[in-house]
Short mmCIF file of C-alpha atoms and ligand atoms in Angstrom, two decimals:
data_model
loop_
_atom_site.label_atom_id
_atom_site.label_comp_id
_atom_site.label_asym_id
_atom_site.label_seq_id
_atom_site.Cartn_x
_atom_site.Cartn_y
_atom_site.Cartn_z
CA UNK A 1 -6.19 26.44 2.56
CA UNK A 2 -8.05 23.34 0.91
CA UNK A 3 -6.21 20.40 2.00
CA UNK A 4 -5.78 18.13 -0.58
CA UNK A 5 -7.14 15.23 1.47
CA UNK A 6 -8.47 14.74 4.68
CA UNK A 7 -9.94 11.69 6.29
CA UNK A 8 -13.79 10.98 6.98
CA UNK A 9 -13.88 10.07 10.23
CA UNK A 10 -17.73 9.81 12.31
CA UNK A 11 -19.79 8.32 14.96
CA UNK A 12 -19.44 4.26 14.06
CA UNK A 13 -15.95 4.76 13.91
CA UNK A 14 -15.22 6.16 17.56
CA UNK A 15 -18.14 3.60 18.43
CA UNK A 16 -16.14 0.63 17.68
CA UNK A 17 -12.75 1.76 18.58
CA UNK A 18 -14.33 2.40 21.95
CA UNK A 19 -15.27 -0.93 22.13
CA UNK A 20 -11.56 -1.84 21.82
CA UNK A 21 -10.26 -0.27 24.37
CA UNK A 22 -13.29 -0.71 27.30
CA UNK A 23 -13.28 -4.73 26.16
CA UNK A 24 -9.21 -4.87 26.42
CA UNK A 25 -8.80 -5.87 22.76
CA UNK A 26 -6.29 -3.73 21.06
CA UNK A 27 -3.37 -5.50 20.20
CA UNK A 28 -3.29 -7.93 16.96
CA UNK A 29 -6.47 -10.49 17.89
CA UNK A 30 -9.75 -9.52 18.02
CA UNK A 31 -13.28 -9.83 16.22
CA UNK A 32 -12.89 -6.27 14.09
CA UNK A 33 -9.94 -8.23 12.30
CA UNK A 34 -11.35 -11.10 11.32
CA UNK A 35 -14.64 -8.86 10.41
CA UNK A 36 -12.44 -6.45 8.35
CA UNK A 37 -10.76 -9.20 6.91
CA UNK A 38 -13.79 -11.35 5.78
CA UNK A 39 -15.67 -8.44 4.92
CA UNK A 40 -12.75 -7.09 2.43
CA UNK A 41 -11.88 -9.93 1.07
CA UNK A 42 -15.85 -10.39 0.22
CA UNK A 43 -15.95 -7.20 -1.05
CA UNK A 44 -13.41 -7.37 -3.85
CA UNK A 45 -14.65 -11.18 -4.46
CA UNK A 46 -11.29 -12.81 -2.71
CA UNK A 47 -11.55 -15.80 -0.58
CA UNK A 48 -8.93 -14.99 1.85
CA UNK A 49 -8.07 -11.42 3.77
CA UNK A 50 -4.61 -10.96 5.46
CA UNK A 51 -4.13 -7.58 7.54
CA UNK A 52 -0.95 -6.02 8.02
CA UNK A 53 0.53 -2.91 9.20
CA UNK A 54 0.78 -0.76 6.26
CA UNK A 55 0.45 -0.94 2.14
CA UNK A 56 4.42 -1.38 1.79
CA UNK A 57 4.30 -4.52 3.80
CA UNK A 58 1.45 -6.10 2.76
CA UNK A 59 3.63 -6.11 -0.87
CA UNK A 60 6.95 -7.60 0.81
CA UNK A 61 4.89 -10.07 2.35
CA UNK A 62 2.74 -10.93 -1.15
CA UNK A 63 6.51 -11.55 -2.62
CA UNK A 64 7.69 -13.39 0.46
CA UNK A 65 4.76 -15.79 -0.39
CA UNK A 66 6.97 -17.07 -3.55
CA UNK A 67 10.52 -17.64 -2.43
CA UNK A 68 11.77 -15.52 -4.90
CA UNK A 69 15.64 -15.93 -5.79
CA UNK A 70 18.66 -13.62 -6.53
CA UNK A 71 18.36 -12.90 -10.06
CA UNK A 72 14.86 -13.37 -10.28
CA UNK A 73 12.74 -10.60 -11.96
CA UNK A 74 9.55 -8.24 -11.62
CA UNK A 75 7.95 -6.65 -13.28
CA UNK A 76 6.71 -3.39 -12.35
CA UNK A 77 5.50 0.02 -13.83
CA UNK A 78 8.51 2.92 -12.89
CA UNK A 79 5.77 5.36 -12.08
CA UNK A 80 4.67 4.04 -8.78
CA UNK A 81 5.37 5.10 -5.31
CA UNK A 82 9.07 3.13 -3.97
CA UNK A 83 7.20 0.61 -1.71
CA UNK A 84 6.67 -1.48 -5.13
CA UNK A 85 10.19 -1.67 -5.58
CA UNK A 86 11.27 -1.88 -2.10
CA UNK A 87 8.98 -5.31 -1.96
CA UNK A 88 10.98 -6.71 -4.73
CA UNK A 89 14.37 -5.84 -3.57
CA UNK A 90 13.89 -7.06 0.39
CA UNK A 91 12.96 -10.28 -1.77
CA UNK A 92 16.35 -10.72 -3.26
CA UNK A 93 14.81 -10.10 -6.27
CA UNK A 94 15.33 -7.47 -9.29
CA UNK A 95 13.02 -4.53 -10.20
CA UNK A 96 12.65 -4.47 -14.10
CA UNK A 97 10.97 -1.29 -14.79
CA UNK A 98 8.02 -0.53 -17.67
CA UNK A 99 7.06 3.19 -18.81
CA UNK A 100 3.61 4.54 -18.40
CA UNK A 101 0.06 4.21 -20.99
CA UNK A 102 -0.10 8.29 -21.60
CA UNK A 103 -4.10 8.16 -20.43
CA UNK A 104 -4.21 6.04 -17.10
CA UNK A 105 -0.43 6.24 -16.48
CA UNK A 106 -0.74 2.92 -15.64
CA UNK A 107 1.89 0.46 -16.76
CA UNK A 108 1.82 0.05 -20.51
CA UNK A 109 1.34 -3.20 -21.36
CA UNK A 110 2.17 -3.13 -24.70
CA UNK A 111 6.38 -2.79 -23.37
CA UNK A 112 6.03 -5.81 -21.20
CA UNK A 113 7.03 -8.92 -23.47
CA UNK A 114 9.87 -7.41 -24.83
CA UNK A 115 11.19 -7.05 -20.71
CA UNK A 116 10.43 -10.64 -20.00
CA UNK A 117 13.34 -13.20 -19.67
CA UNK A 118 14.21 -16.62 -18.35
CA UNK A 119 14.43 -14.92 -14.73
CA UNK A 120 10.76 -13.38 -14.83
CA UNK A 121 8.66 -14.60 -11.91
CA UNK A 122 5.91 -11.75 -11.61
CA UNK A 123 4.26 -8.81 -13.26
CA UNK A 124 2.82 -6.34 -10.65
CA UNK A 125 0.18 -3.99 -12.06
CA UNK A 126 -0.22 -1.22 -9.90
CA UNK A 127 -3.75 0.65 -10.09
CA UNK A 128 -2.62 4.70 -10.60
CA UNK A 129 -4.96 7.24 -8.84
CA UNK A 130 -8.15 5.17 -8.82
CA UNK A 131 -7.79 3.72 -12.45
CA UNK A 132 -7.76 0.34 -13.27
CA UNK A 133 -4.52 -0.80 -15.64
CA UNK A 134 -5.61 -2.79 -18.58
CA UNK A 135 -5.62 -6.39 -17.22
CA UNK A 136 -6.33 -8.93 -20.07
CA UNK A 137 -3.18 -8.06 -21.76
CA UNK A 138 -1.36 -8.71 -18.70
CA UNK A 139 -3.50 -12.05 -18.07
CA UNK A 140 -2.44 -13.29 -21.32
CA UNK A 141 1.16 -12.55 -20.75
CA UNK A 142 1.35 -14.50 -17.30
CA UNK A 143 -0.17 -17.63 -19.22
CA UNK A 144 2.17 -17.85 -21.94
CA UNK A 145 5.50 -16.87 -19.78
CA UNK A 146 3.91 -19.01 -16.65
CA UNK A 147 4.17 -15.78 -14.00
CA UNK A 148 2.23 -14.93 -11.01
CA UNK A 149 0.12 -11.53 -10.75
CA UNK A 150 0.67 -9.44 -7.63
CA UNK A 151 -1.53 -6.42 -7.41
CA UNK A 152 -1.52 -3.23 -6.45
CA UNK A 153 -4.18 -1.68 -5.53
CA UNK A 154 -3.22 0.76 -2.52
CA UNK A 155 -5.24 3.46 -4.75
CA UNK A 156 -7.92 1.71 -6.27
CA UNK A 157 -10.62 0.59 -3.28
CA UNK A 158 -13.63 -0.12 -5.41
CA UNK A 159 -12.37 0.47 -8.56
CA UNK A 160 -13.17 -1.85 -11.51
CA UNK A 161 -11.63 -3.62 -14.40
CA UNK A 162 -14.73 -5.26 -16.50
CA UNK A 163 -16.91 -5.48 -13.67
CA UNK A 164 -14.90 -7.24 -11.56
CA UNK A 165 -13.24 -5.52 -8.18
CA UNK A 166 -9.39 -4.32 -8.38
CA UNK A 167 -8.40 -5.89 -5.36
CA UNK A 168 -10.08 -9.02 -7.03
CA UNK A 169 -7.69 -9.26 -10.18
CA UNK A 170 -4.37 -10.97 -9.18
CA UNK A 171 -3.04 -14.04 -7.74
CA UNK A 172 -2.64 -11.99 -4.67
CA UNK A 173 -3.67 -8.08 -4.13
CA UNK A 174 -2.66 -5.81 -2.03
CA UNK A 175 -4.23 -2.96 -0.18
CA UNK A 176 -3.12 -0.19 1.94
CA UNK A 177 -5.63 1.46 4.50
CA UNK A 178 -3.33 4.86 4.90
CA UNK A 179 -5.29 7.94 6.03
CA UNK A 180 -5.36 9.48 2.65
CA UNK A 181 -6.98 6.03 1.30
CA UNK A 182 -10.64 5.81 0.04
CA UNK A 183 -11.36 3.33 3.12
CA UNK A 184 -8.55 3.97 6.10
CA UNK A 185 -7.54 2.35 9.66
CA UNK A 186 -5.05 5.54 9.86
CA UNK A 187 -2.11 3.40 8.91
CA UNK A 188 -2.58 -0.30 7.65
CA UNK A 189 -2.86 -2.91 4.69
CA UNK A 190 -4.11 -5.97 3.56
CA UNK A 191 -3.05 -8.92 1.06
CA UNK A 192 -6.06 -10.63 -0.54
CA UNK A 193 -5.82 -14.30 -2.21
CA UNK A 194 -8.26 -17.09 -3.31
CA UNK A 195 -5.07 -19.31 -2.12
CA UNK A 196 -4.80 -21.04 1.17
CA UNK A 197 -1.24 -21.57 0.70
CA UNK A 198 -0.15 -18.04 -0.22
CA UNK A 199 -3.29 -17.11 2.69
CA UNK A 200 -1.25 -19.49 5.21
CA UNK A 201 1.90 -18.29 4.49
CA UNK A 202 1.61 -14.60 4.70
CA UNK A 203 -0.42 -15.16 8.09
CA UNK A 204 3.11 -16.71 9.51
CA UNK A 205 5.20 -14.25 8.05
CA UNK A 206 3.55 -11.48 9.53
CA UNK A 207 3.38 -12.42 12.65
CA UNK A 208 7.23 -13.80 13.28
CA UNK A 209 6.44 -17.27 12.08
CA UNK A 210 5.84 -18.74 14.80
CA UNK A 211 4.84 -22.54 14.97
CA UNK A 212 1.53 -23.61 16.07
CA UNK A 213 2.73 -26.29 18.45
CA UNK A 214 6.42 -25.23 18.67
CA UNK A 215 5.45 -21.19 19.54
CA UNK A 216 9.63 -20.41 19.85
CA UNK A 217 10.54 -22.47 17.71
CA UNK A 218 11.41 -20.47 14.10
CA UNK A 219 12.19 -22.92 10.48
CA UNK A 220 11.36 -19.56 8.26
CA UNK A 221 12.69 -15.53 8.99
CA UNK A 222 9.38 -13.66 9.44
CA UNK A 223 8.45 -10.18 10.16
CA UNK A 224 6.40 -8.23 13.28
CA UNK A 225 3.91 -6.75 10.42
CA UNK A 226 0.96 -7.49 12.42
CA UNK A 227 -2.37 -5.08 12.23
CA UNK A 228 -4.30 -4.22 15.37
CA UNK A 229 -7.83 -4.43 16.46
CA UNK A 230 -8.17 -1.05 17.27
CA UNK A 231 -7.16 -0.23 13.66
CA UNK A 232 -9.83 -3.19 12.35
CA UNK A 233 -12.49 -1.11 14.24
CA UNK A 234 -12.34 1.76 12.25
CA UNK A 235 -11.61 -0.09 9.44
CA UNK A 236 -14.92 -1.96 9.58
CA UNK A 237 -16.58 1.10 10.03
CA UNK A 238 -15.02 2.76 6.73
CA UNK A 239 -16.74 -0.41 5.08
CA UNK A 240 -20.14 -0.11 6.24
CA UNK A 241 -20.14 3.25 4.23
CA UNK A 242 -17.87 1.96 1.20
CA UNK A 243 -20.27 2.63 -1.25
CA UNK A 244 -21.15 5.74 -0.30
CA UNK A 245 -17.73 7.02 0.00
CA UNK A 246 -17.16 5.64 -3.63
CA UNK A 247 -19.75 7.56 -5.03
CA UNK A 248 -18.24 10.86 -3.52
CA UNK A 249 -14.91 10.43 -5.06
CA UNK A 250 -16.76 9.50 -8.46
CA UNK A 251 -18.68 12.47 -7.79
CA UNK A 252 -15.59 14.73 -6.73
CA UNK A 253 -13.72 13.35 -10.46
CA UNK A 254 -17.06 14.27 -12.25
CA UNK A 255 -17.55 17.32 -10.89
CA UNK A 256 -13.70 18.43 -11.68
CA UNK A 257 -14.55 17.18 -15.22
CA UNK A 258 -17.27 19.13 -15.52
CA UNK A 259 -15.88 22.71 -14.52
CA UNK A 260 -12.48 22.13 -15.76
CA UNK A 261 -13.38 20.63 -19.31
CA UNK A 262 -13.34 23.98 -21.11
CA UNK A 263 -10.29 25.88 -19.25
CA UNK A 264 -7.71 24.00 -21.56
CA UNK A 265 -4.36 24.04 -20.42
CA UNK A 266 -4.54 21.05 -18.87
CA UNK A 267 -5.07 17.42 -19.67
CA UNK A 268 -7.86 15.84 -17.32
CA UNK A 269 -8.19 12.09 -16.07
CA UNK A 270 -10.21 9.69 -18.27
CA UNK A 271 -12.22 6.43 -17.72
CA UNK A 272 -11.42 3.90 -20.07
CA UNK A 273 -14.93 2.10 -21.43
CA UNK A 274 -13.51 -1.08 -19.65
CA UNK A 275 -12.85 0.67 -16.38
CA UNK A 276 -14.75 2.13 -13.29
CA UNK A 277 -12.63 4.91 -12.40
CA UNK A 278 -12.33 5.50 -8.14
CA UNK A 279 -10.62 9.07 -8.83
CA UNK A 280 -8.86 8.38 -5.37
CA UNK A 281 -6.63 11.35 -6.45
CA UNK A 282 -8.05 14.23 -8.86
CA UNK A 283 -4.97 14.42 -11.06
CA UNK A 284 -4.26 16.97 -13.59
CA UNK A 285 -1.32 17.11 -16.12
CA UNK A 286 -0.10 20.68 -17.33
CA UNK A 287 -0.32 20.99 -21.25
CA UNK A 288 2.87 22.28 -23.18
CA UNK A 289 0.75 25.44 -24.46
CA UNK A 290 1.53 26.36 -20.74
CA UNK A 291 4.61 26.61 -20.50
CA UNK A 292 4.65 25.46 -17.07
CA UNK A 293 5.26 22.59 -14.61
CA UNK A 294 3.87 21.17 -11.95
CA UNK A 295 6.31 22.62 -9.10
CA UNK A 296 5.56 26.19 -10.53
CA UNK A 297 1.73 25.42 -10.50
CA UNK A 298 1.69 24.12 -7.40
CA UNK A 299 3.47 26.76 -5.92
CA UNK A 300 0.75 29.60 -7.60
CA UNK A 301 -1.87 27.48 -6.26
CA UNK A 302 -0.51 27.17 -2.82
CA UNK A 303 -1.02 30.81 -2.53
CA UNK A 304 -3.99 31.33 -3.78
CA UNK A 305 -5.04 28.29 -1.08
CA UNK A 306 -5.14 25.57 -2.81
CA UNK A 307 -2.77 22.20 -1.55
CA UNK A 308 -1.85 20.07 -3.58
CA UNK A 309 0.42 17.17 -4.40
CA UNK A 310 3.23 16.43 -7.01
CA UNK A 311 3.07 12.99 -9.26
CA UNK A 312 5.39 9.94 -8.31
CA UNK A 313 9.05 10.56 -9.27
CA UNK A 314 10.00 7.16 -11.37
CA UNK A 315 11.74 4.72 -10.29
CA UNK A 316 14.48 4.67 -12.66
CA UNK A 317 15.19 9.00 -11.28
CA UNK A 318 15.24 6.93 -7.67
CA UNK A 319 19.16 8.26 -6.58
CA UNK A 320 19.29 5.48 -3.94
CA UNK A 321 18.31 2.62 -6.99
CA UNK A 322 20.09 3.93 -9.47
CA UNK A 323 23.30 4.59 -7.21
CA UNK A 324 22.79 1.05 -5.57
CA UNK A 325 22.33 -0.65 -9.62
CA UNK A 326 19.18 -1.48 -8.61
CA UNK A 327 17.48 0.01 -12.07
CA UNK A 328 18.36 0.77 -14.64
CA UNK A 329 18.73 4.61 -16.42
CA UNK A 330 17.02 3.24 -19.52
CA UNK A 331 14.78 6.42 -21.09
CA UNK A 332 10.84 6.20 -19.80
CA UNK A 333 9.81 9.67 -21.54
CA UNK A 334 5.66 8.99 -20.66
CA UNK A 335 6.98 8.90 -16.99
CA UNK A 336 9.29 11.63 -17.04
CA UNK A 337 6.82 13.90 -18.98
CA UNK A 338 3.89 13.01 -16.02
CA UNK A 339 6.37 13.77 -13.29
CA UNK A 340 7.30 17.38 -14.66
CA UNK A 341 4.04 17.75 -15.54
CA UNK A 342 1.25 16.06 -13.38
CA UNK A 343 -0.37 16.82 -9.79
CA UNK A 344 -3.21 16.34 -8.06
CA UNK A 345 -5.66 18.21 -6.63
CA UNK A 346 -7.58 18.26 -3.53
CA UNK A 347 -9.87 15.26 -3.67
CA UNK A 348 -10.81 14.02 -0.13
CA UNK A 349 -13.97 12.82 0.73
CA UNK A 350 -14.29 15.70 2.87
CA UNK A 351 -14.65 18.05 -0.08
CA UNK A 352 -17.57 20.20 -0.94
CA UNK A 353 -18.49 21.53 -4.01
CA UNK A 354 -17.54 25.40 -3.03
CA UNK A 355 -14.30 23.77 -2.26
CA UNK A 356 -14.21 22.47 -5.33
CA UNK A 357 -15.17 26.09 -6.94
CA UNK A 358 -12.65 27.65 -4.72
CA UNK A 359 -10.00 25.32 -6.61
CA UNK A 360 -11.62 25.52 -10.05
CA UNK A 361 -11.20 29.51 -9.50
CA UNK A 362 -7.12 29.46 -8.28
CA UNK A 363 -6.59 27.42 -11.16
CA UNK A 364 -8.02 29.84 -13.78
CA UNK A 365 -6.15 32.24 -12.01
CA UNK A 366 -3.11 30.30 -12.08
CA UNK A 367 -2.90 29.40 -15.50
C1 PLP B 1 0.38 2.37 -5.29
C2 PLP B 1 0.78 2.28 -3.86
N1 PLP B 1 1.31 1.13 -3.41
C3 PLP B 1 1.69 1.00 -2.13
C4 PLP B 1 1.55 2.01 -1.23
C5 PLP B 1 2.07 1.85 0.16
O1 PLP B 1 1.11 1.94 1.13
P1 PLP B 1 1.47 2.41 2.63
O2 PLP B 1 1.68 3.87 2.61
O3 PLP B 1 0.28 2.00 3.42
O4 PLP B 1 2.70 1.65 3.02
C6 PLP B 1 0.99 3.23 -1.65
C7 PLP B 1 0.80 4.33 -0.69
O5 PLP B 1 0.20 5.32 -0.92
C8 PLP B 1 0.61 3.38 -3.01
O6 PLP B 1 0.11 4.53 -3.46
#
């Protein structure tokens, strides 16, 4: 069976995490965070790195920076993992959902305005399978409505929008460092910001707020989303190979491309002109000439060896949102259409390219 990710895990990276635990350092201090912190935050051109303890966090804390209110709104794309919307909620705030762009199946930013109210507050752009969304649209929207920009970019490490770093495009970014991530600490995540308030205030709320000079003493509720060093470790040795491991998902995505281009059947991932696409996840969307969707394609490809993954459900299909009112059941056909429709193949960095013949192979046969 080709798994449809594993992580890269080698030398550097037990090297470190050795260090950890012969020096005693592998709770929540220690010189690999502050290295993995500086050094990400440098990487996507942010002043400020924050690590926390997983991708979902790092967005509740990048909304806990803004003291959002009941009633208040965000903006967010419904085809996006629940964490997104889980950030907003634990905020007191509402989710206001936007359908997909059919290409990137990133949000469409052409549905925004006519979502924003008086109660809008943010727009989050979330990065989908290692593409970029298209940002100036979405800049010029937060300057006239006044709203802050919280990215996501859990699936976009090194990806770019017009040069610049995802992870480098908001007023605060967020990463997560999951094992099935382009750079991983197992599990983890970071917030990135060039702003020493939002920068200060995250730090306290994940780590309990405590005071400086009053330790037990608690004016704000925090959380225990804290990140250790023994996860920082491997994490800075993930960086010190980022570009390589860049180039081999750009390299899995082209060589897909390449052998898959003339099977038809399926619609294959593009890269917009503006965009550096990361491929994080190889992802596929069945055609209607076939008939079929993705559960009945994944299943033929599961036995001729080949794992793979189904596409995000959206939001507004959530049971537990809808049944809770916490969306609403407008109709987001780009989204639904993805979800019957899409998957992804195996793409981890592990992959060689008889694996990716192997898979090229099933899929002929399965179609
Ligand atoms: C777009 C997106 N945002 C957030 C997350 C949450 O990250 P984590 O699993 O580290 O909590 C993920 C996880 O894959 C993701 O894909």
């Amino acid at each position: 069976m080709i798994p449809v990710c594993e992580p890269l895990i080698e030398e550097k990276e037990l090297k470190y995490v050795n260090e950890c635990l012969k020096t005693g350092w592998i709770s929540s201090s220690g010189k690999f965070i502050d290295e993995f912190e500086e050094k990400w935050a440098d990487y996507c051109g942010m002043k400020y790195g924050i690590a926390v303890s997983n991708g979902t966090t790092a967005l509740q804390i990048s909304l806990g920076c803004l003291d959002l209110k009941h009633n208040d709104e965000v903006i967010i794309p419904t085809f996006t993992i629940i964490s997104c919307a889980l950030a907003v909620i634990y905020n007191k705030a509402r989710p206001v959902l936007i359908d997909s762009e059919p290409q990137t199946f990133t949000i469409d930013t052409g549905q925004i305005e006519e979502k924003i109210t008086q109660n809008t507050k943010v727009i989050m752009p979330v990065h989908i399978y290692g593409h970029p969304c298209n940002m100036d649209p979405i800049y010029k929207l937060a300057k006239k409505y006044n709203l802050i920009i919280i990215e996501d970019a859990a699936e976009a490490h090194g990806a770019e929008y017009k040069g610049k770093k995802c992870g480098g495009l908001g007023d605060i970014s967020c990463f997560s460092f999951y094992a099935n991530k382009i750079i991983t600490t197992g599990e983890g995540g970071m917030l990135l910001t060039d702003d020493n308030d939002y920068a200060k205030r995250a730090r306290s709320l994940r780590n309990l707020c405590f005071q400086k000079d009053r330790r037990f003493y608690h004016e704000e509720l925090g959380h225990n989303f804290r990140f250790t060093n023994i996860q920082a470790a491997i994490g800075v040795a993930q960086l010190e190979r980022i570009e390589e491991l860049v180039e081999k998902k750009r390299w899995i995505g082209h060589t897909y491309n390449e052998k898959l281009k003339d099977i038809g059947g399926l619609i294959l991932p593009i890269e917009k002109t503006w965009a550096k696409n990361v491929y994080w996840m190889y992802s596929v969307v069945l055609d209607e000439s076939t008939g079929m969707d993705a559960k009945g394609f994944a299943k033929q490809l599961h036995n001729l060896g080949v794992e793979t993954r189904p596409f995000f459900l959206g939001m507004h299909r959530q049971p537990v949102l809808k049944e809770m009112g916490l969306v609403d059941s407008e109709y987001y056909p780009v989204s639904d259409r993805i979800s019957e429709k899409g998957l992804y193949l195996p793409s981890g960095l592990t992959l060689t390219e008889k694996d990716i013949n192997f898979v090229v192979n099933a899929i002929k046969n399965a179609l």
